[in-house]
């Protein structure tokens, strides 16, 4: 099943990316050397979700200001960062884009913003266009909300059901760069629907799962055991006003083995990270009304033993059957898995200081299809490169998605 919420992504002047337009897969794997811009691509999606969930001002401030978000260009020419996405909502496809302009004094304003909701035949059903602080197009009967140049108009437009679905798909994109230290410390209870960026609300998410979907928690346990950690139970544990998780783990003793309970603080880094990824991916489930619409994960292989990588890939592939996933990856062991197909791989490289990303070259894709080489082997040989023809096409034949932020 095609579980994609975001089918296409175009970026302009976002951090190291000058321009790119790519199609995403149900499970997209961004590969490439250190510092080429893989995390920047994920961050552009996260930036969009952050700006829709909090405020644009906060999303920019959290990234160190507009000068860190926009691409630094050699000539010092001003660059306007822009993000454009093609999304699938329960009511059909839509395109959404925004472009930000830096203004003197480290400030910024939304310089252009557009949303188009399509009907089944591809015609435009509803649309808005914002140019500076003017609404230049608004196809609904009701009057448009006021434009505020430091906020995304889509937030205000989400008061209308016609645009709400687009806002809702985008704001529920979730991203993880899990931090074992933060995950191990007992924390204050939080609303536990989505695992947070560093995973610190793991206990809250597990509590929620226990009450709503024990079957999914069991699936997490199965995967954790497949990864090689003999855990028989994971449960939420209240510790005064704080909460943590408790796991029952089989430990070897001279007389044989017995189960012991451990709090999160005693778990290994690899174990708690794996639990975090599995909980996020497996718990997402087919609930289309509240769970994540897309999950971005930074380097799911971190602190995993190579022999455990196959089980992790299995979990990611299964997760992608219900929720779209996008991961960055440096692990040949993870990419060795037979579930990894050529159309999932998006090689990223730096060309003259600019991030470029595209499809895997047809020659390498063919090697993989003919089982002459796995993606893991190609990665080990540093032979995963983007298709030159795709990069050329991205430069020459800009789609409508890209035009909106050009
Ligand atoms: N505003 C900006 N303008 C231009 N380049 C930028 C900007 N912000 C960051 N960069 C570049 O992006 C690079 C980091 O990219 P990113 O973190 O996405 O790499 P990565 O591919 O995820 O690497 P790794 O595999 O090490 O995690 C930095 O080295 C920097 O050169
Ligand atoms: Mg990175």
PDB file of C-alpha atoms in Angstrom, residues 215-227 229 231-234 247-248 278 282:
ATOM      1  CA  UNK A 215      -0.996  -5.353  20.647  1.00  0.00           C
ATOM      2  CA  UNK A 216       1.340  -2.745  19.206  1.00  0.00           C
ATOM      3  CA  UNK A 217       3.427  -2.757  22.382  1.00  0.00           C
ATOM      4  CA  UNK A 218       3.770  -6.521  21.941  1.00  0.00           C
ATOM      5  CA  UNK A 219       5.024  -5.963  18.414  1.00  0.00           C
ATOM      6  CA  UNK A 220       7.670  -3.624  19.842  1.00  0.00           C
ATOM      7  CA  UNK A 221       8.714  -6.423  22.208  1.00  0.00           C
ATOM      8  CA  UNK A 222       8.960  -8.919  19.365  1.00  0.00           C
ATOM      9  CA  UNK A 223      11.224  -6.602  17.397  1.00  0.00           C
ATOM     10  CA  UNK A 224      13.346  -5.771  20.435  1.00  0.00           C
ATOM     11  CA  UNK A 225      13.906  -9.484  20.992  1.00  0.00           C
ATOM     12  CA  UNK A 226      14.703  -9.963  17.297  1.00  0.00           C
ATOM     13  CA  UNK A 227      17.308  -7.241  17.718  1.00  0.00           C
ATOM     14  CA  UNK A 229      17.738  -7.922  23.698  1.00  0.00           C
ATOM     15  CA  UNK A 231      13.064  -8.153  27.148  1.00  0.00           C
ATOM     16  CA  UNK A 232       9.746  -9.739  28.101  1.00  0.00           C
ATOM     17  CA  UNK A 233       7.835  -6.663  29.252  1.00  0.00           C
ATOM     18  CA  UNK A 234       7.928  -2.893  28.867  1.00  0.00           C
ATOM     19  CA  UNK A 247      11.422  -3.356  31.580  1.00  0.00           C
ATOM     20  CA  UNK A 248      11.713  -7.010  32.549  1.00  0.00           C
ATOM     21  CA  UNK A 278      10.320   0.854  17.501  1.00  0.00           C
ATOM     22  CA  UNK A 282       5.314   0.470  15.312  1.00  0.00           C
TER      23      UNK A 282
END
